[in-house]
Amino acid sequence: MAGHNKSVILDPALQRYYELNINRYKYWRWTPRQAWISFVYAGLIPGILGYFAYKTDGKFEFRGKRRGDSIAEW
């Protein structure tokens, strides 16, 4: 029936991959590429999003326009 079968043979390549993932922190080191990727994801992208959020703060009204309202918002 359903359940664990003791005759299951695990793939050795997958076992090595799992062990590598568990111990990845032991073999990782800073390289120029890793530093650049970390800077982009932790600094540049949030900085760009924050800049645009700051520049457009309060410029858009998200309610529907009514009769007689001006189309221009700012």
N, CA, C and O atoms as a Tripos MOL2 file, in Angstrom:
@<TRIPOS>MOLECULE
protein
  296   295    74     0     0
PROTEIN
NO_CHARGES

@<TRIPOS>ATOM
      1 N           0.8360   -1.1760    0.0000 N.3       1 MET1
      2 CA          0.0000    0.0000    0.0000 C.3       1 MET1
      3 C           0.8880    1.2490    0.0000 C.2       1 MET1
      4 O           2.0930    1.1760   -0.2380 O.2       1 MET1
      5 N           0.2760    2.3640    0.2660 N.am      2 ALA2
      6 CA          1.0110    3.6230    0.2690 C.3       2 ALA2
      7 C           1.9180    3.6950    1.4810 C.2       2 ALA2
      8 O           1.6250    3.1100    2.5240 O.2       2 ALA2
      9 N           3.0130    4.4090    1.3400 N.am      3 GLY3
     10 CA          3.9350    4.5590    2.4560 C.3       3 GLY3
     11 C           5.3640    4.4370    1.9780 C.2       3 GLY3
     12 O           5.6310    4.3270    0.7810 O.2       3 GLY3
     13 N           6.2660    4.4570    2.9200 N.am      4 HIS4
     14 CA          7.6780    4.3750    2.5830 C.3       4 HIS4
     15 C           8.0260    2.9650    2.1400 C.2       4 HIS4
     16 O           7.5900    1.9670    2.7140 O.2       4 HIS4
     17 N           8.8160    2.9350    1.1130 N.am      5 ASN5
     18 CA          9.2910    1.6630    0.6130 C.3       5 ASN5
     19 C          10.8000    1.6230    0.8470 C.2       5 ASN5
     20 O          11.5090    2.5220    0.3940 O.2       5 ASN5
     21 N          11.3000    0.6240    1.5300 N.am      6 LYS6
     22 CA         12.7100    0.5690    1.8720 C.3       6 LYS6
     23 C          13.5970    0.2500    0.6780 C.2       6 LYS6
     24 O          14.8200    0.3360    0.7860 O.2       6 LYS6
     25 N          13.0220   -0.1100   -0.4410 N.am      7 SER7
     26 CA         13.8290   -0.4350   -1.6000 C.3       7 SER7
     27 C          14.0100    0.7590   -2.5430 C.2       7 SER7
     28 O          14.4640    0.5780   -3.6730 O.2       7 SER7
     29 N          13.6670    1.9670   -2.1050 N.am      8 VAL8
     30 CA         13.8250    3.1580   -2.9340 C.3       8 VAL8
     31 C          15.3080    3.4770   -3.0470 C.2       8 VAL8
     32 O          16.0110    3.5540   -2.0390 O.2       8 VAL8
     33 N          15.7740    3.6610   -4.2570 N.am      9 ILE9
     34 CA         17.1740    3.9960   -4.4990 C.3       9 ILE9
     35 C          17.2350    5.4840   -4.8270 C.2       9 ILE9
     36 O          16.6170    5.9380   -5.7900 O.2       9 ILE9
     37 N          17.9840    6.2440   -4.0220 N.am     10 LEU10
     38 CA         18.1040    7.6790   -4.2290 C.3      10 LEU10
     39 C          19.1760    7.9720   -5.2740 C.2      10 LEU10
     40 O          20.1890    7.2770   -5.3520 O.2      10 LEU10
     41 N          18.9430    8.9930   -6.0630 N.am     11 ASP11
     42 CA         19.8830    9.3980   -7.1020 C.3      11 ASP11
     43 C          21.1230   10.0130   -6.4480 C.2      11 ASP11
     44 O          20.9930   10.9720   -5.6860 O.2      11 ASP11
     45 N          22.3160    9.4910   -6.7210 N.am     12 PRO12
     46 CA         23.5210   10.0340   -6.0900 C.3      12 PRO12
     47 C          23.8010   11.4850   -6.4810 C.2      12 PRO12
     48 O          24.3260   12.2520   -5.6740 O.2      12 PRO12
     49 N          23.4570   11.8620   -7.7000 N.am     13 ALA13
     50 CA         23.6800   13.2500   -8.1230 C.3      13 ALA13
     51 C          22.7950   14.1960   -7.3140 C.2      13 ALA13
     52 O          23.2400   15.2700   -6.9080 O.2      13 ALA13
     53 N          21.5510   13.8000   -7.0810 N.am     14 LEU14
     54 CA         20.6620   14.6370   -6.2710 C.3      14 LEU14
     55 C          21.1450   14.6900   -4.8260 C.2      14 LEU14
     56 O          21.0420   15.7380   -4.1890 O.2      14 LEU14
     57 N          21.6520   13.6260   -4.3120 N.am     15 GLN15
     58 CA         22.1710   13.6200   -2.9500 C.3      15 GLN15
     59 C          23.3570   14.5810   -2.8080 C.2      15 GLN15
     60 O          23.4470   15.3090   -1.8200 O.2      15 GLN15
     61 N          24.2630   14.5860   -3.7880 N.am     16 ARG16
     62 CA         25.3900   15.5180   -3.7660 C.3      16 ARG16
     63 C          24.9030   16.9510   -3.8520 C.2      16 ARG16
     64 O          25.4420   17.8300   -3.1780 O.2      16 ARG16
     65 N          23.8780   17.2050   -4.6800 N.am     17 TYR17
     66 CA         23.3080   18.5530   -4.8160 C.3      17 TYR17
     67 C          22.6910   19.0090   -3.4970 C.2      17 TYR17
     68 O          22.8740   20.1600   -3.1010 O.2      17 TYR17
     69 N          21.9660   18.1330   -2.8140 N.am     18 TYR18
     70 CA         21.3620   18.4760   -1.5270 C.3      18 TYR18
     71 C          22.4380   18.7990   -0.4920 C.2      18 TYR18
     72 O          22.3050   19.7570    0.2700 O.2      18 TYR18
     73 N          23.4970   18.0030   -0.4680 N.am     19 GLU19
     74 CA         24.5870   18.2700    0.4700 C.3      19 GLU19
     75 C          25.2740   19.5900    0.1620 C.2      19 GLU19
     76 O          25.6530   20.3190    1.0790 O.2      19 GLU19
     77 N          25.4380   19.9090   -1.1170 N.am     20 LEU20
     78 CA         26.0430   21.1740   -1.5030 C.3      20 LEU20
     79 C          25.1850   22.3400   -1.0310 C.2      20 LEU20
     80 O          25.7180   23.3330   -0.5350 O.2      20 LEU20
     81 N          23.8830   22.2410   -1.1750 N.am     21 ASN21
     82 CA         22.9930   23.3110   -0.7310 C.3      21 ASN21
     83 C          23.0340   23.4860    0.7810 C.2      21 ASN21
     84 O          23.0050   24.6130    1.2750 O.2      21 ASN21
     85 N          23.0990   22.3950    1.5110 N.am     22 ILE22
     86 CA         23.1540   22.4800    2.9680 C.3      22 ILE22
     87 C          24.4400   23.1660    3.4180 C.2      22 ILE22
     88 O          24.4240   23.9400    4.3750 O.2      22 ILE22
     89 N          25.5370   22.8950    2.7480 N.am     23 ASN23
     90 CA         26.8450   23.4230    3.1510 C.3      23 ASN23
     91 C          27.3170   24.5920    2.2970 C.2      23 ASN23
     92 O          28.5080   24.9050    2.2870 O.2      23 ASN23
     93 N          26.4160   25.2340    1.5910 N.am     24 ARG24
     94 CA         26.8210   26.3030    0.6820 C.3      24 ARG24
     95 C          27.5360   27.4380    1.4180 C.2      24 ARG24
     96 O          28.4860   28.0040    0.8770 O.2      24 ARG24
     97 N          27.1170   27.7790    2.6100 N.am     25 TYR25
     98 CA         27.7220   28.8910    3.3460 C.3      25 TYR25
     99 C          29.1970   28.6360    3.6530 C.2      25 TYR25
    100 O          29.9500   29.5860    3.8630 O.2      25 TYR25
    101 N          29.6160   27.3920    3.6820 N.am     26 LYS26
    102 CA         31.0090   27.0800    3.9770 C.3      26 LYS26
    103 C          31.9290   27.3890    2.7960 C.2      26 LYS26
    104 O          33.1190   27.6390    2.9880 O.2      26 LYS26
    105 N          31.3970   27.3740    1.6010 N.am     27 TYR27
    106 CA         32.2280   27.5240    0.4040 C.3      27 TYR27
    107 C          32.0280   28.8510   -0.3050 C.2      27 TYR27
    108 O          32.7350   29.1370   -1.2720 O.2      27 TYR27
    109 N          31.0780   29.6780    0.1500 N.am     28 TRP28
    110 CA         30.7880   30.9420   -0.5310 C.3      28 TRP28
    111 C          31.7840   32.0020   -0.0990 C.2      28 TRP28
    112 O          32.1870   32.0410    1.0630 O.2      28 TRP28
    113 N          32.1870   32.8700   -1.0350 N.am     29 ARG29
    114 CA         33.0840   33.9620   -0.7070 C.3      29 ARG29
    115 C          32.7550   35.1660   -1.5720 C.2      29 ARG29
    116 O          32.1390   35.0430   -2.6310 O.2      29 ARG29
    117 N          33.1730   36.3230   -1.1040 N.am     30 TRP30
    118 CA         32.9290   37.5530   -1.8520 C.3      30 TRP30
    119 C          33.8500   37.6130   -3.0640 C.2      30 TRP30
    120 O          35.0590   37.4080   -2.9620 O.2      30 TRP30
    121 N          33.2550   37.8950   -4.1960 N.am     31 THR31
    122 CA         33.9980   38.1400   -5.4170 C.3      31 THR31
    123 C          33.4710   39.4540   -5.9770 C.2      31 THR31
    124 O          32.4220   39.9230   -5.5340 O.2      31 THR31
    125 N          34.1590   40.0580   -6.9310 N.am     32 PRO32
    126 CA         33.6250   41.2950   -7.5100 C.3      32 PRO32
    127 C          32.2250   41.1190   -8.0950 C.2      32 PRO32
    128 O          31.3920   42.0200   -7.9960 O.2      32 PRO32
    129 N          31.9670   39.9760   -8.6950 N.am     33 ARG33
    130 CA         30.6300   39.7330   -9.2630 C.3      33 ARG33
    131 C          29.5780   39.6530   -8.1650 C.2      33 ARG33
    132 O          28.5020   40.2370   -8.2930 O.2      33 ARG33
    133 N          29.8840   38.9290   -7.0800 N.am     34 GLN34
    134 CA         28.9390   38.8210   -5.9740 C.3      34 GLN34
    135 C          28.7000   40.1720   -5.3120 C.2      34 GLN34
    136 O          27.5750   40.4860   -4.9250 O.2      34 GLN34
    137 N          29.7470   40.9660   -5.1830 N.am     35 ALA35
    138 CA         29.6030   42.2900   -4.5840 C.3      35 ALA35
    139 C          28.7060   43.1720   -5.4480 C.2      35 ALA35
    140 O          27.8540   43.8910   -4.9260 O.2      35 ALA35
    141 N          28.8900   43.1210   -6.7540 N.am     36 TRP36
    142 CA         28.0750   43.9270   -7.6540 C.3      36 TRP36
    143 C          26.6000   43.4980   -7.6030 C.2      36 TRP36
    144 O          25.7110   44.3460   -7.5250 O.2      36 TRP36
    145 N          26.3490   42.2080   -7.6460 N.am     37 ILE37
    146 CA         24.9730   41.7120   -7.5930 C.3      37 ILE37
    147 C          24.3200   42.1140   -6.2700 C.2      37 ILE37
    148 O          23.1590   42.5230   -6.2540 O.2      37 ILE37
    149 N          25.0460   42.0040   -5.1790 N.am     38 SER38
    150 CA         24.5050   42.3900   -3.8690 C.3      38 SER38
    151 C          24.2040   43.8750   -3.8310 C.2      38 SER38
    152 O          23.1720   44.2830   -3.2970 O.2      38 SER38
    153 N          25.0870   44.6900   -4.3890 N.am     39 PHE39
    154 CA         24.8570   46.1340   -4.4210 C.3      39 PHE39
    155 C          23.6200   46.4700   -5.2400 C.2      39 PHE39
    156 O          22.8170   47.3080   -4.8290 O.2      39 PHE39
    157 N          23.4560   45.8350   -6.3870 N.am     40 VAL40
    158 CA         22.3090   46.1190   -7.2480 C.3      40 VAL40
    159 C          21.0020   45.7670   -6.5510 C.2      40 VAL40
    160 O          20.0670   46.5670   -6.5520 O.2      40 VAL40
    161 N          20.9260   44.5760   -5.9560 N.am     41 TYR41
    162 CA         19.6720   44.1320   -5.3380 C.3      41 TYR41
    163 C          19.4030   44.7950   -3.9920 C.2      41 TYR41
    164 O          18.2430   44.9690   -3.6180 O.2      41 TYR41
    165 N          20.4510   45.1690   -3.2540 N.am     42 ALA42
    166 CA         20.2390   45.7380   -1.9210 C.3      42 ALA42
    167 C          20.3020   47.2590   -1.9140 C.2      42 ALA42
    168 O          19.8550   47.8860   -0.9540 O.2      42 ALA42
    169 N          20.8480   47.8640   -2.9680 N.am     43 GLY43
    170 CA         21.0080   49.3100   -2.9530 C.3      43 GLY43
    171 C          20.4380   50.0280   -4.1510 C.2      43 GLY43
    172 O          19.6550   50.9660   -3.9980 O.2      43 GLY43
    173 N          20.8130   49.6080   -5.3260 N.am     44 LEU44
    174 CA         20.4480   50.3440   -6.5330 C.3      44 LEU44
    175 C          18.9590   50.2560   -6.8460 C.2      44 LEU44
    176 O          18.3180   51.2820   -7.0730 O.2      44 LEU44
    177 N          18.4060   49.0640   -6.8620 N.am     45 ILE45
    178 CA         16.9840   48.9050   -7.1990 C.3      45 ILE45
    179 C          16.0860   49.5700   -6.1540 C.2      45 ILE45
    180 O          15.1850   50.3120   -6.5450 O.2      45 ILE45
    181 N          16.2760   49.3490   -4.8480 N.am     46 PRO46
    182 CA         15.4500   50.0830   -3.8830 C.3      46 PRO46
    183 C          15.6500   51.5910   -3.9590 C.2      46 PRO46
    184 O          14.7090   52.3520   -3.7370 O.2      46 PRO46
    185 N          16.8670   52.0280   -4.2700 N.am     47 GLY47
    186 CA         17.1170   53.4620   -4.4090 C.3      47 GLY47
    187 C          16.3440   54.0700   -5.5660 C.2      47 GLY47
    188 O          15.7640   55.1470   -5.4300 O.2      47 GLY47
    189 N          16.3320   53.3910   -6.6930 N.am     48 ILE48
    190 CA         15.5850   53.8830   -7.8610 C.3      48 ILE48
    191 C          14.0930   53.9120   -7.5750 C.2      48 ILE48
    192 O          13.4220   54.8960   -7.8830 O.2      48 ILE48
    193 N          13.5620   52.8310   -6.9820 N.am     49 LEU49
    194 CA         12.1400   52.7960   -6.6350 C.3      49 LEU49
    195 C          11.7900   53.8830   -5.6270 C.2      49 LEU49
    196 O          10.7430   54.5200   -5.7470 O.2      49 LEU49
    197 N          12.6490   54.1040   -4.6390 N.am     50 GLY50
    198 CA         12.4150   55.1540   -3.6520 C.3      50 GLY50
    199 C          12.4470   56.5370   -4.2740 C.2      50 GLY50
    200 O          11.6450   57.3970   -3.9090 O.2      50 GLY50
    201 N          13.3590   56.7640   -5.2070 N.am     51 TYR51
    202 CA         13.4470   58.0600   -5.9020 C.3      51 TYR51
    203 C          12.1540   58.3550   -6.6560 C.2      51 TYR51
    204 O          11.6000   59.4470   -6.5330 O.2      51 TYR51
    205 N          11.6710   57.3850   -7.4390 N.am     52 PHE52
    206 CA         10.4350   57.6100   -8.1910 C.3      52 PHE52
    207 C           9.2280   57.7460   -7.2720 C.2      52 PHE52
    208 O           8.3100   58.5100   -7.5710 O.2      52 PHE52
    209 N           9.2140   57.0170   -6.1600 N.am     53 ALA53
    210 CA          8.1150   57.1550   -5.2040 C.3      53 ALA53
    211 C           8.1370   58.5490   -4.5820 C.2      53 ALA53
    212 O           7.0820   59.1530   -4.3900 O.2      53 ALA53
    213 N           9.3090   59.0610   -4.2700 N.am     54 TYR54
    214 CA          9.4260   60.3920   -3.6800 C.3      54 TYR54
    215 C           9.0300   61.4700   -4.6760 C.2      54 TYR54
    216 O           8.3510   62.4300   -4.3120 O.2      54 TYR54
    217 N           9.4520   61.3190   -5.9400 N.am     55 LYS55
    218 CA          9.1630   62.3390   -6.9570 C.3      55 LYS55
    219 C           7.6880   62.3750   -7.3430 C.2      55 LYS55
    220 O           7.1880   63.4280   -7.7380 O.2      55 LYS55
    221 N           6.9870   61.2620   -7.2400 N.am     56 THR56
    222 CA          5.5860   61.2340   -7.6610 C.3      56 THR56
    223 C           4.6250   61.2290   -6.4800 C.2      56 THR56
    224 O           3.4270   61.0160   -6.6660 O.2      56 THR56
    225 N           5.1260   61.4600   -5.2710 N.am     57 ASP57
    226 CA          4.2720   61.4390   -4.0890 C.3      57 ASP57
    227 C           3.2210   62.5460   -4.1560 C.2      57 ASP57
    228 O           3.5640   63.7250   -4.2510 O.2      57 ASP57
    229 N           1.9590   62.1720   -4.1070 N.am     58 GLY58
    230 CA          0.8620   63.1320   -4.1040 C.3      58 GLY58
    231 C           0.4810   63.6840   -5.4610 C.2      58 GLY58
    232 O          -0.3940   64.5460   -5.5400 O.2      58 GLY58
    233 N           1.1010   63.2240   -6.5260 N.am     59 LYS59
    234 CA          0.8010   63.7570   -7.8530 C.3      59 LYS59
    235 C          -0.3850   63.0800   -8.5170 C.2      59 LYS59
    236 O          -0.9320   63.6100   -9.4840 O.2      59 LYS59
    237 N          -0.7890   61.9410   -8.0270 N.am     60 PHE60
    238 CA         -1.8620   61.2020   -8.6770 C.3      60 PHE60
    239 C          -3.0300   61.0360   -7.7320 C.2      60 PHE60
    240 O          -2.8570   60.7010   -6.5600 O.2      60 PHE60
    241 N          -4.2220   61.2720   -8.2530 N.am     61 GLU61
    242 CA         -5.4530   61.0560   -7.5040 C.3      61 GLU61
    243 C          -6.0790   59.7910   -8.0560 C.2      61 GLU61
    244 O          -6.3960   59.7210   -9.2440 O.2      61 GLU61
    245 N          -6.2570   58.8110   -7.2250 N.am     62 PHE62
    246 CA         -6.6960   57.5120   -7.6950 C.3      62 PHE62
    247 C          -8.1990   57.3110   -7.6410 C.2      62 PHE62
    248 O          -8.6740   56.1870   -7.8030 O.2      62 PHE62
    249 N          -8.9450   58.3600   -7.4210 N.am     63 ARG63
    250 CA        -10.3970   58.2440   -7.4990 C.3      63 ARG63
    251 C         -10.8210   58.5760   -8.9190 C.2      63 ARG63
    252 O         -10.0520   59.1750   -9.6710 O.2      63 ARG63
    253 N         -12.0190   58.1990   -9.2880 N.am     64 GLY64
    254 CA        -12.5120   58.4790  -10.6240 C.3      64 GLY64
    255 C         -12.8320   59.9560  -10.7990 C.2      64 GLY64
    256 O         -13.2010   60.6290   -9.8370 O.2      64 GLY64
    257 N         -12.6970   60.4550  -11.9970 N.am     65 LYS65
    258 CA        -13.0360   61.8500  -12.2910 C.3      65 LYS65
    259 C         -14.5480   62.0010  -12.3630 C.2      65 LYS65
    260 O         -15.2630   61.1190  -12.8390 O.2      65 LYS65
    261 N         -15.0050   63.1340  -11.8810 N.am     66 ARG66
    262 CA        -16.4340   63.4240  -11.9340 C.3      66 ARG66
    263 C         -16.6850   64.5280  -12.9490 C.2      66 ARG66
    264 O         -15.7540   65.1800  -13.4210 O.2      66 ARG66
    265 N         -17.9320   64.7250  -13.2730 N.am     67 ARG67
    266 CA        -18.2910   65.7740  -14.2250 C.3      67 ARG67
    267 C         -17.8610   67.1230  -13.6530 C.2      67 ARG67
    268 O         -18.1550   67.4520  -12.5040 O.2      67 ARG67
    269 N         -17.1740   67.8770  -14.4620 N.am     68 GLY68
    270 CA        -16.7170   69.1960  -14.0500 C.3      68 GLY68
    271 C         -15.3210   69.2000  -13.4580 C.2      68 GLY68
    272 O         -14.7500   70.2730  -13.2590 O.2      68 GLY68
    273 N         -14.7570   68.0500  -13.1730 N.am     69 ASP69
    274 CA        -13.3810   68.0020  -12.6470 C.3      69 ASP69
    275 C         -12.3800   68.2650  -13.7670 C.2      69 ASP69
    276 O         -12.5990   67.8940  -14.9200 O.2      69 ASP69
    277 N         -11.3020   68.8990  -13.4090 N.am     70 SER70
    278 CA        -10.2280   69.1530  -14.3570 C.3      70 SER70
    279 C          -9.4860   67.8480  -14.6420 C.2      70 SER70
    280 O          -9.3130   67.0150  -13.7530 O.2      70 SER70
    281 N          -9.0570   67.6840  -15.8680 N.am     71 ILE71
    282 CA         -8.2980   66.4740  -16.2220 C.3      71 ILE71
    283 C          -6.8910   66.5580  -15.6420 C.2      71 ILE71
    284 O          -6.3340   65.5490  -15.2100 O.2      71 ILE71
    285 N          -6.3140   67.7630  -15.6310 N.am     72 ALA72
    286 CA         -4.9660   67.9330  -15.1040 C.3      72 ALA72
    287 C          -4.9860   67.7300  -13.5940 C.2      72 ALA72
    288 O          -5.8610   68.2590  -12.9090 O.2      72 ALA72
    289 N          -4.0340   66.9710  -13.0740 N.am     73 GLU73
    290 CA         -3.9960   66.7010  -11.6490 C.3      73 GLU73
    291 C          -2.9510   67.5300  -10.9420 C.2      73 GLU73
    292 O          -3.0620   67.7290   -9.7330 O.2      73 GLU73
    293 N          -1.9400   68.0240  -11.6350 N.am     74 TRP74
    294 CA         -0.8810   68.8080  -11.0080 C.3      74 TRP74
    295 C          -0.2180   69.7260  -12.0080 C.2      74 TRP74
    296 O           0.7010   70.4650  -11.6530 O.2      74 TRP74
@<TRIPOS>BOND
     1     1     2 1
     2     2     3 1
     3     3     4 2
     4     3     5 am
     5     5     6 1
     6     6     7 1
     7     7     8 2
     8     7     9 am
     9     9    10 1
    10    10    11 1
    11    11    12 2
    12    11    13 am
    13    13    14 1
    14    14    15 1
    15    15    16 2
    16    15    17 am
    17    17    18 1
    18    18    19 1
    19    19    20 2
    20    19    21 am
    21    21    22 1
    22    22    23 1
    23    23    24 2
    24    23    25 am
    25    25    26 1
    26    26    27 1
    27    27    28 2
    28    27    29 am
    29    29    30 1
    30    30    31 1
    31    31    32 2
    32    31    33 am
    33    33    34 1
    34    34    35 1
    35    35    36 2
    36    35    37 am
    37    37    38 1
    38    38    39 1
    39    39    40 2
    40    39    41 am
    41    41    42 1
    42    42    43 1
    43    43    44 2
    44    43    45 am
    45    45    46 1
    46    46    47 1
    47    47    48 2
    48    47    49 am
    49    49    50 1
    50    50    51 1
    51    51    52 2
    52    51    53 am
    53    53    54 1
    54    54    55 1
    55    55    56 2
    56    55    57 am
    57    57    58 1
    58    58    59 1
    59    59    60 2
    60    59    61 am
    61    61    62 1
    62    62    63 1
    63    63    64 2
    64    63    65 am
    65    65    66 1
    66    66    67 1
    67    67    68 2
    68    67    69 am
    69    69    70 1
    70    70    71 1
    71    71    72 2
    72    71    73 am
    73    73    74 1
    74    74    75 1
    75    75    76 2
    76    75    77 am
    77    77    78 1
    78    78    79 1
    79    79    80 2
    80    79    81 am
    81    81    82 1
    82    82    83 1
    83    83    84 2
    84    83    85 am
    85    85    86 1
    86    86    87 1
    87    87    88 2
    88    87    89 am
    89    89    90 1
    90    90    91 1
    91    91    92 2
    92    91    93 am
    93    93    94 1
    94    94    95 1
    95    95    96 2
    96    95    97 am
    97    97    98 1
    98    98    99 1
    99    99   100 2
   100    99   101 am
   101   101   102 1
   102   102   103 1
   103   103   104 2
   104   103   105 am
   105   105   106 1
   106   106   107 1
   107   107   108 2
   108   107   109 am
   109   109   110 1
   110   110   111 1
   111   111   112 2
   112   111   113 am
   113   113   114 1
   114   114   115 1
   115   115   116 2
   116   115   117 am
   117   117   118 1
   118   118   119 1
   119   119   120 2
   120   119   121 am
   121   121   122 1
   122   122   123 1
   123   123   124 2
   124   123   125 am
   125   125   126 1
   126   126   127 1
   127   127   128 2
   128   127   129 am
   129   129   130 1
   130   130   131 1
   131   131   132 2
   132   131   133 am
   133   133   134 1
   134   134   135 1
   135   135   136 2
   136   135   137 am
   137   137   138 1
   138   138   139 1
   139   139   140 2
   140   139   141 am
   141   141   142 1
   142   142   143 1
   143   143   144 2
   144   143   145 am
   145   145   146 1
   146   146   147 1
   147   147   148 2
   148   147   149 am
   149   149   150 1
   150   150   151 1
   151   151   152 2
   152   151   153 am
   153   153   154 1
   154   154   155 1
   155   155   156 2
   156   155   157 am
   157   157   158 1
   158   158   159 1
   159   159   160 2
   160   159   161 am
   161   161   162 1
   162   162   163 1
   163   163   164 2
   164   163   165 am
   165   165   166 1
   166   166   167 1
   167   167   168 2
   168   167   169 am
   169   169   170 1
   170   170   171 1
   171   171   172 2
   172   171   173 am
   173   173   174 1
   174   174   175 1
   175   175   176 2
   176   175   177 am
   177   177   178 1
   178   178   179 1
   179   179   180 2
   180   179   181 am
   181   181   182 1
   182   182   183 1
   183   183   184 2
   184   183   185 am
   185   185   186 1
   186   186   187 1
   187   187   188 2
   188   187   189 am
   189   189   190 1
   190   190   191 1
   191   191   192 2
   192   191   193 am
   193   193   194 1
   194   194   195 1
   195   195   196 2
   196   195   197 am
   197   197   198 1
   198   198   199 1
   199   199   200 2
   200   199   201 am
   201   201   202 1
   202   202   203 1
   203   203   204 2
   204   203   205 am
   205   205   206 1
   206   206   207 1
   207   207   208 2
   208   207   209 am
   209   209   210 1
   210   210   211 1
   211   211   212 2
   212   211   213 am
   213   213   214 1
   214   214   215 1
   215   215   216 2
   216   215   217 am
   217   217   218 1
   218   218   219 1
   219   219   220 2
   220   219   221 am
   221   221   222 1
   222   222   223 1
   223   223   224 2
   224   223   225 am
   225   225   226 1
   226   226   227 1
   227   227   228 2
   228   227   229 am
   229   229   230 1
   230   230   231 1
   231   231   232 2
   232   231   233 am
   233   233   234 1
   234   234   235 1
   235   235   236 2
   236   235   237 am
   237   237   238 1
   238   238   239 1
   239   239   240 2
   240   239   241 am
   241   241   242 1
   242   242   243 1
   243   243   244 2
   244   243   245 am
   245   245   246 1
   246   246   247 1
   247   247   248 2
   248   247   249 am
   249   249   250 1
   250   250   251 1
   251   251   252 2
   252   251   253 am
   253   253   254 1
   254   254   255 1
   255   255   256 2
   256   255   257 am
   257   257   258 1
   258   258   259 1
   259   259   260 2
   260   259   261 am
   261   261   262 1
   262   262   263 1
   263   263   264 2
   264   263   265 am
   265   265   266 1
   266   266   267 1
   267   267   268 2
   268   267   269 am
   269   269   270 1
   270   270   271 1
   271   271   272 2
   272   271   273 am
   273   273   274 1
   274   274   275 1
   275   275   276 2
   276   275   277 am
   277   277   278 1
   278   278   279 1
   279   279   280 2
   280   279   281 am
   281   281   282 1
   282   282   283 1
   283   283   284 2
   284   283   285 am
   285   285   286 1
   286   286   287 1
   287   287   288 2
   288   287   289 am
   289   289   290 1
   290   290   291 1
   291   291   292 2
   292   291   293 am
   293   293   294 1
   294   294   295 1
   295   295   296 2
@<TRIPOS>SUBSTRUCTURE
     1 MET1         2 RESIDUE 1 A MET
     2 ALA2         6 RESIDUE 1 A ALA
     3 GLY3        10 RESIDUE 1 A GLY
     4 HIS4        14 RESIDUE 1 A HIS
     5 ASN5        18 RESIDUE 1 A ASN
     6 LYS6        22 RESIDUE 1 A LYS
     7 SER7        26 RESIDUE 1 A SER
     8 VAL8        30 RESIDUE 1 A VAL
     9 ILE9        34 RESIDUE 1 A ILE
    10 LEU10       38 RESIDUE 1 A LEU
    11 ASP11       42 RESIDUE 1 A ASP
    12 PRO12       46 RESIDUE 1 A PRO
    13 ALA13       50 RESIDUE 1 A ALA
    14 LEU14       54 RESIDUE 1 A LEU
    15 GLN15       58 RESIDUE 1 A GLN
    16 ARG16       62 RESIDUE 1 A ARG
    17 TYR17       66 RESIDUE 1 A TYR
    18 TYR18       70 RESIDUE 1 A TYR
    19 GLU19       74 RESIDUE 1 A GLU
    20 LEU20       78 RESIDUE 1 A LEU
    21 ASN21       82 RESIDUE 1 A ASN
    22 ILE22       86 RESIDUE 1 A ILE
    23 ASN23       90 RESIDUE 1 A ASN
    24 ARG24       94 RESIDUE 1 A ARG
    25 TYR25       98 RESIDUE 1 A TYR
    26 LYS26      102 RESIDUE 1 A LYS
    27 TYR27      106 RESIDUE 1 A TYR
    28 TRP28      110 RESIDUE 1 A TRP
    29 ARG29      114 RESIDUE 1 A ARG
    30 TRP30      118 RESIDUE 1 A TRP
    31 THR31      122 RESIDUE 1 A THR
    32 PRO32      126 RESIDUE 1 A PRO
    33 ARG33      130 RESIDUE 1 A ARG
    34 GLN34      134 RESIDUE 1 A GLN
    35 ALA35      138 RESIDUE 1 A ALA
    36 TRP36      142 RESIDUE 1 A TRP
    37 ILE37      146 RESIDUE 1 A ILE
    38 SER38      150 RESIDUE 1 A SER
    39 PHE39      154 RESIDUE 1 A PHE
    40 VAL40      158 RESIDUE 1 A VAL
    41 TYR41      162 RESIDUE 1 A TYR
    42 ALA42      166 RESIDUE 1 A ALA
    43 GLY43      170 RESIDUE 1 A GLY
    44 LEU44      174 RESIDUE 1 A LEU
    45 ILE45      178 RESIDUE 1 A ILE
    46 PRO46      182 RESIDUE 1 A PRO
    47 GLY47      186 RESIDUE 1 A GLY
    48 ILE48      190 RESIDUE 1 A ILE
    49 LEU49      194 RESIDUE 1 A LEU
    50 GLY50      198 RESIDUE 1 A GLY
    51 TYR51      202 RESIDUE 1 A TYR
    52 PHE52      206 RESIDUE 1 A PHE
    53 ALA53      210 RESIDUE 1 A ALA
    54 TYR54      214 RESIDUE 1 A TYR
    55 LYS55      218 RESIDUE 1 A LYS
    56 THR56      222 RESIDUE 1 A THR
    57 ASP57      226 RESIDUE 1 A ASP
    58 GLY58      230 RESIDUE 1 A GLY
    59 LYS59      234 RESIDUE 1 A LYS
    60 PHE60      238 RESIDUE 1 A PHE
    61 GLU61      242 RESIDUE 1 A GLU
    62 PHE62      246 RESIDUE 1 A PHE
    63 ARG63      250 RESIDUE 1 A ARG
    64 GLY64      254 RESIDUE 1 A GLY
    65 LYS65      258 RESIDUE 1 A LYS
    66 ARG66      262 RESIDUE 1 A ARG
    67 ARG67      266 RESIDUE 1 A ARG
    68 GLY68      270 RESIDUE 1 A GLY
    69 ASP69      274 RESIDUE 1 A ASP
    70 SER70      278 RESIDUE 1 A SER
    71 ILE71      282 RESIDUE 1 A ILE
    72 ALA72      286 RESIDUE 1 A ALA
    73 GLU73      290 RESIDUE 1 A GLU
    74 TRP74      294 RESIDUE 1 A TRP
